[in-house]
PDB file of C-alpha atoms in Angstrom:
ATOM      1  CA  MET A  85      13.451 -13.917  -6.165  1.00 94.00           C
ATOM      2  CA  PRO A  86      13.861 -10.267  -6.718  1.00 97.00           C
ATOM      3  CA  TYR A  87      14.619  -7.718  -3.706  1.00 98.00           C
ATOM      4  CA  GLN A  88      16.876  -9.401  -1.833  1.00 96.00           C
ATOM      5  CA  GLN A  89      18.610  -6.593  -2.048  1.00 96.00           C
ATOM      6  CA  ILE A  90      17.480  -3.067  -3.487  1.00 96.00           C
ATOM      7  CA  PRO A  91      18.460  -2.496  -6.925  1.00 94.00           C
ATOM      8  CA  GLU A  92      21.081   0.381  -7.609  1.00 93.00           C
ATOM      9  CA  TYR A  93      19.597   3.888  -7.712  1.00 89.00           C
ATOM     10  CA  PRO A  94      18.870   5.614 -10.918  1.00 91.00           C
ATOM     11  CA  GLU A  95      21.057   8.528 -12.077  1.00 90.00           C
ATOM     12  CA  ASN A  96      18.376  11.054 -11.583  1.00 93.00           C
ATOM     13  CA  TYR A  97      15.328  12.350  -9.426  1.00 94.00           C
ATOM     14  CA  SER A  98      12.759  11.950 -12.533  1.00 94.00           C
ATOM     15  CA  SER A  99       9.100  11.332 -11.249  1.00 94.00           C
ATOM     16  CA  GLY A 100       9.114   7.889 -12.430  1.00 96.00           C
ATOM     17  CA  ASN A 101      12.488   7.119 -10.824  1.00 96.00           C
ATOM     18  CA  ILE A 102      11.273   8.249  -7.408  1.00 96.00           C
ATOM     19  CA  ILE A 103       7.870   6.257  -7.648  1.00 97.00           C
ATOM     20  CA  SER A 104      10.101   3.209  -9.029  1.00 97.00           C
ATOM     21  CA  ARG A 105      12.289   3.952  -6.024  1.00 97.00           C
ATOM     22  CA  LEU A 106       9.324   3.871  -3.700  1.00 97.00           C
ATOM     23  CA  ILE A 107       8.226   0.528  -4.922  1.00 98.00           C
ATOM     24  CA  ASP A 108      12.123  -1.160  -4.732  1.00 98.00           C
ATOM     25  CA  GLY A 109      11.900  -0.038  -0.958  1.00 97.00           C
ATOM     26  CA  LEU A 110       8.588  -1.833  -0.566  1.00 98.00           C
ATOM     27  CA  GLY A 111       9.830  -4.700  -2.572  1.00 98.00           C
ATOM     28  CA  TYR A 112      13.142  -5.223  -0.260  1.00 98.00           C
ATOM     29  CA  ARG A 113      11.044  -4.944   3.090  1.00 98.00           C
ATOM     30  CA  TYR A 114       8.596  -7.207   1.858  1.00 98.00           C
ATOM     31  CA  TYR A 115      10.975  -9.900   0.773  1.00 98.00           C
ATOM     32  CA  TRP A 116      12.521  -9.840   4.068  1.00 98.00           C
ATOM     33  CA  ALA A 117       9.418  -9.458   6.161  1.00 98.00           C
ATOM     34  CA  THR A 118       8.175 -12.609   4.100  1.00 98.00           C
ATOM     35  CA  ASP A 119      11.205 -14.835   4.377  1.00 98.00           C
ATOM     36  CA  ASN A 120      11.406 -17.681   5.975  1.00 97.00           C
ATOM     37  CA  LEU A 121       7.781 -17.169   7.626  1.00 98.00           C
ATOM     38  CA  THR A 122       6.407 -20.523   9.482  1.00 97.00           C
ATOM     39  CA  ASP A 123       3.078 -22.255   9.598  1.00 96.00           C
ATOM     40  CA  ILE A 124       2.754 -20.416  13.168  1.00 97.00           C
ATOM     41  CA  ASP A 125       3.745 -16.919  11.343  1.00 98.00           C
ATOM     42  CA  LEU A 126       1.307 -17.194   8.698  1.00 97.00           C
ATOM     43  CA  LYS A 127      -1.729 -18.340  11.201  1.00 96.00           C
ATOM     44  CA  TYR A 128      -0.860 -15.517  13.735  1.00 97.00           C
ATOM     45  CA  LYS A 129      -3.743 -12.809  14.238  1.00 96.00           C
ATOM     46  CA  PRO A 130      -3.481 -10.204  16.591  1.00 94.00           C
ATOM     47  CA  SER A 131      -6.871 -10.037  17.479  1.00 94.00           C
ATOM     48  CA  ALA A 132     -10.298 -11.761  16.682  1.00 92.00           C
ATOM     49  CA  LYS A 133     -11.510  -9.003  14.035  1.00 93.00           C
ATOM     50  CA  GLY A 134      -8.043  -8.360  12.348  1.00 92.00           C
ATOM     51  CA  PHE A 135      -6.265 -10.413   9.488  1.00 94.00           C
ATOM     52  CA  ASN A 136      -3.792 -12.847  10.204  1.00 96.00           C
ATOM     53  CA  THR A 137      -0.432 -12.942   8.543  1.00 97.00           C
ATOM     54  CA  TYR A 138      -1.390 -14.948   5.438  1.00 95.00           C
ATOM     55  CA  GLU A 139      -4.399 -12.751   4.908  1.00 93.00           C
ATOM     56  CA  THR A 140      -2.301  -9.910   5.006  1.00 96.00           C
ATOM     57  CA  ILE A 141      -0.047 -11.343   2.438  1.00 96.00           C
ATOM     58  CA  GLU A 142      -3.356 -11.628   0.417  1.00 93.00           C
ATOM     59  CA  HIS A 143      -3.973  -7.761   0.614  1.00 94.00           C
ATOM     60  CA  ILE A 144      -0.644  -7.008  -0.329  1.00 97.00           C
ATOM     61  CA  TYR A 145      -0.804  -9.443  -3.133  1.00 95.00           C
ATOM     62  CA  TRP A 146      -3.805  -7.313  -4.226  1.00 94.00           C
ATOM     63  CA  LEU A 147      -1.964  -4.215  -3.544  1.00 96.00           C
ATOM     64  CA  SER A 148       0.679  -5.254  -5.755  1.00 97.00           C
ATOM     65  CA  ILE A 149      -1.688  -6.116  -8.904  1.00 95.00           C
ATOM     66  CA  MET A 150      -3.153  -2.606  -8.389  1.00 96.00           C
ATOM     67  CA  ILE A 151       0.516  -0.985  -8.384  1.00 98.00           C
ATOM     68  CA  THR A 152       1.395  -3.347 -11.439  1.00 97.00           C
ATOM     69  CA  ASN A 153      -1.785  -2.850 -13.507  1.00 97.00           C
ATOM     70  CA  THR A 154      -1.798   1.147 -13.106  1.00 97.00           C
ATOM     71  CA  ALA A 155       1.772   0.970 -14.364  1.00 96.00           C
ATOM     72  CA  GLN A 156       0.174  -0.677 -17.666  1.00 96.00           C
ATOM     73  CA  ASN A 157      -2.690   1.551 -17.348  1.00 95.00           C
ATOM     74  CA  LEU A 158      -5.082  -1.417 -16.981  1.00 96.00           C
ATOM     75  CA  PRO A 159      -7.816  -1.287 -14.578  1.00 94.00           C
ATOM     76  CA  SER A 160      -7.503  -3.443 -11.505  1.00 94.00           C
ATOM     77  CA  ILE A 161     -10.500  -6.058 -11.122  1.00 91.00           C
ATOM     78  CA  ARG A 162     -11.518  -6.707  -7.586  1.00 83.00           C
ATOM     79  CA  LEU A 163     -10.206 -10.059  -6.489  1.00 74.00           C
ATOM     80  CA  THR A 164     -12.628 -12.944  -5.277  1.00 69.00           C
ATOM     81  CA  PRO A 165     -11.690 -15.482  -2.574  1.00 67.00           C
ATOM     82  CA  ASN A 166     -11.849 -17.845  -5.264  1.00 68.00           C
ATOM     83  CA  ASP A 167      -9.334 -16.089  -7.274  1.00 71.00           C
ATOM     84  CA  LEU A 168      -7.025 -16.434  -4.250  1.00 69.00           C
ATOM     85  CA  SER A 169      -7.774 -20.030  -2.946  1.00 69.00           C
ATOM     86  CA  PRO A 170      -5.372 -21.923  -5.259  1.00 71.00           C
ATOM     87  CA  LEU A 171      -2.484 -19.647  -4.033  1.00 81.00           C
ATOM     88  CA  ASN A 172      -0.233 -20.947  -1.432  1.00 91.00           C
ATOM     89  CA  PHE A 173       2.086 -18.612   0.477  1.00 95.00           C
ATOM     90  CA  ASP A 174       5.159 -19.451  -1.829  1.00 96.00           C
ATOM     91  CA  ILE A 175       3.276 -18.613  -4.973  1.00 94.00           C
ATOM     92  CA  LEU A 176       1.431 -15.364  -3.268  1.00 95.00           C
ATOM     93  CA  ARG A 177       4.960 -14.085  -2.094  1.00 97.00           C
ATOM     94  CA  GLU A 178       6.624 -14.806  -5.447  1.00 97.00           C
ATOM     95  CA  LYS A 179       3.990 -13.192  -7.534  1.00 96.00           C
ATOM     96  CA  THR A 180       3.698 -10.155  -5.141  1.00 98.00           C
ATOM     97  CA  LEU A 181       7.513  -9.601  -5.463  1.00 98.00           C
ATOM     98  CA  TYR A 182       7.736 -10.053  -9.492  1.00 98.00           C
ATOM     99  CA  ASN A 183       4.678  -7.544  -9.641  1.00 98.00           C
ATOM    100  CA  LEU A 184       6.763  -4.909  -7.826  1.00 98.00           C
ATOM    101  CA  LYS A 185       9.485  -5.553  -9.628  1.00 98.00           C
ATOM    102  CA  LYS A 186       7.553  -5.047 -12.892  1.00 98.00           C
ATOM    103  CA  ALA A 187       5.998  -1.871 -11.802  1.00 98.00           C
ATOM    104  CA  SER A 188       9.123  -0.401 -10.504  1.00 98.00           C
ATOM    105  CA  GLU A 189      10.625  -1.140 -14.120  1.00 97.00           C
ATOM    106  CA  LEU A 190       7.556   0.319 -15.978  1.00 97.00           C
ATOM    107  CA  TYR A 191       7.762   3.629 -13.818  1.00 97.00           C
ATOM    108  CA  ALA A 192      11.565   4.127 -14.052  1.00 96.00           C
ATOM    109  CA  LYS A 193      12.476   6.871 -16.314  1.00 87.00           C
ATOM    110  CA  ASN A 194       8.930   8.204 -16.768  1.00 93.00           C
ATOM    111  CA  THR A 195       8.584  11.932 -16.796  1.00 92.00           C
ATOM    112  CA  LYS A 196       6.157  14.231 -14.963  1.00 92.00           C
ATOM    113  CA  ASP A 197       4.054  14.566 -18.244  1.00 93.00           C
ATOM    114  CA  ASP A 198       4.252  10.519 -18.305  1.00 92.00           C
ATOM    115  CA  MET A 199       3.232  10.507 -14.633  1.00 93.00           C
ATOM    116  CA  ASP A 200       0.332  12.727 -15.362  1.00 92.00           C
ATOM    117  CA  ASN A 201      -1.243  10.079 -17.789  1.00 93.00           C
ATOM    118  CA  TYR A 202      -1.683   7.461 -15.198  1.00 95.00           C
ATOM    119  CA  MET A 203      -5.011   6.848 -13.721  1.00 95.00           C
ATOM    120  CA  VAL A 204      -5.869   4.443 -10.722  1.00 96.00           C
ATOM    121  CA  VAL A 205      -8.827   2.524 -12.097  1.00 96.00           C
ATOM    122  CA  ILE A 206     -10.727   0.112  -9.837  1.00 94.00           C
ATOM    123  CA  GLN A 207     -13.691  -2.172 -11.067  1.00 92.00           C
ATOM    124  CA  SER A 208     -15.831  -4.687  -9.258  1.00 87.00           C
ATOM    125  CA  ASP A 209     -19.339  -5.608  -9.356  1.00 85.00           C
ATOM    126  CA  GLY A 210     -20.651  -2.875 -11.618  1.00 86.00           C
ATOM    127  CA  TYR A 211     -18.707  -0.105  -9.969  1.00 90.00           C
ATOM    128  CA  LYS A 212     -15.500   1.372 -11.972  1.00 93.00           C
ATOM    129  CA  GLY A 213     -13.702   4.324 -10.180  1.00 95.00           C
ATOM    130  CA  GLU A 214     -11.126   6.619 -11.792  1.00 96.00           C
ATOM    131  CA  PHE A 215      -8.365   8.309  -9.624  1.00 97.00           C
ATOM    132  CA  PRO A 216      -5.144  10.285 -10.318  1.00 95.00           C
ATOM    133  CA  PHE A 217      -2.240   9.062  -9.653  1.00 95.00           C
ATOM    134  CA  TRP A 218      -1.864  10.578  -6.419  1.00 95.00           C
ATOM    135  CA  HIS A 219      -3.979   8.066  -5.078  1.00 96.00           C
ATOM    136  CA  MET A 220      -1.415   5.121  -5.960  1.00 97.00           C
ATOM    137  CA  ILE A 221       0.969   6.707  -3.595  1.00 96.00           C
ATOM    138  CA  ASN A 222      -1.255   7.399  -0.445  1.00 96.00           C
ATOM    139  CA  GLY A 223      -3.278   4.349  -1.367  1.00 97.00           C
ATOM    140  CA  PRO A 224      -1.608   1.193  -2.653  1.00 97.00           C
ATOM    141  CA  ILE A 225       1.792   1.700  -2.131  1.00 98.00           C
ATOM    142  CA  SER A 226       1.436   3.301   1.394  1.00 98.00           C
ATOM    143  CA  ASP A 227      -0.809   0.544   2.173  1.00 98.00           C
ATOM    144  CA  ALA A 228       1.356  -2.259   1.087  1.00 98.00           C
ATOM    145  CA  LEU A 229       4.358  -0.715   3.461  1.00 98.00           C
ATOM    146  CA  TYR A 230       2.211   0.021   6.180  1.00 97.00           C
ATOM    147  CA  HIS A 231       0.885  -3.988   5.881  1.00 98.00           C
ATOM    148  CA  THR A 232       4.679  -5.402   5.423  1.00 98.00           C
ATOM    149  CA  GLY A 233       5.430  -3.346   9.141  1.00 98.00           C
ATOM    150  CA  GLN A 234       2.271  -5.364  10.313  1.00 97.00           C
ATOM    151  CA  ILE A 235       3.958  -8.843   8.975  1.00 98.00           C
ATOM    152  CA  VAL A 236       7.300  -7.700  10.603  1.00 98.00           C
ATOM    153  CA  SER A 237       5.794  -6.933  14.175  1.00 97.00           C
ATOM    154  CA  PHE A 238       3.335 -10.124  13.922  1.00 97.00           C
ATOM    155  CA  ARG A 239       6.219 -12.181  13.316  1.00 97.00           C
ATOM    156  CA  ARG A 240       8.572 -10.541  16.275  1.00 97.00           C
ATOM    157  CA  THR A 241       5.377 -11.578  18.133  1.00 97.00           C
ATOM    158  CA  THR A 242       5.648 -15.025  17.364  1.00 97.00           C
ATOM    159  CA  GLY A 243       9.655 -15.333  17.998  1.00 97.00           C
ATOM    160  CA  ASN A 244      10.527 -15.365  14.464  1.00 98.00           C
ATOM    161  CA  PRO A 245      12.222 -11.715  13.821  1.00 97.00           C
ATOM    162  CA  ILE A 246      13.214 -10.915  10.496  1.00 96.00           C
ATOM    163  CA  ASP A 247      17.224 -11.250   9.819  1.00 95.00           C
ATOM    164  CA  PRO A 248      19.054  -8.759  12.086  1.00 95.00           C
ATOM    165  CA  LYS A 249      21.317  -8.082   9.040  1.00 96.00           C
ATOM    166  CA  VAL A 250      18.728  -6.800   6.857  1.00 96.00           C
ATOM    167  CA  ASN A 251      19.532  -2.849   6.498  1.00 96.00           C
ATOM    168  CA  VAL A 252      16.445  -1.090   5.061  1.00 94.00           C
ATOM    169  CA  PHE A 253      18.575   2.101   4.986  1.00 95.00           C
ATOM    170  CA  THR A 254      21.309   0.802   2.655  1.00 94.00           C
ATOM    171  CA  GLY A 255      18.816  -1.812   1.013  1.00 95.00           C
ATOM    172  CA  LYS A 256      21.476  -4.552   1.652  1.00 95.00           C
ATOM    173  CA  ALA A 257      21.632  -7.396   4.273  1.00 92.00           C
ATOM    174  CA  ARG A 258      24.983  -6.988   6.230  1.00 90.00           C
ATOM    175  CA  SER A 259      27.705  -9.563   5.810  1.00 84.00           C
TER     176      SER A 259
END
């Protein structure tokens, strides 16, 4: 699966490369946050009203769909619980990582003008919202980073912290 380590960085700081690198950082963090989760980890819920880890992973999967669909100029149609029910943790994790990889590749090397043409389109039950790409950055990408951090915290609470060799600064696990 992608993101066991972060890919080499691009040669320049184009608009698309910056978004691509941001997604790669998310992919790397998500890979390690979800590596070797146990059933106890997946069921952990910090409060009665909060999501458990598995539900958080489902949410990140939806965010990865939005990130990838926007990169393809496709609308994101809100998922229902029935859309997710056949997906177990391993499938959700794999699909999320491959969505992020695909999005990163699609955004890479785009110019500012290319980025200006992206719109975040969300549809559900007769609703269609269109938003400038800025909302992708402060919305789905940032939200996925936030929730990935929650998974890291949840698994610490259950006694299964991420591999201590993971280095998010370098994007590589230490040997």
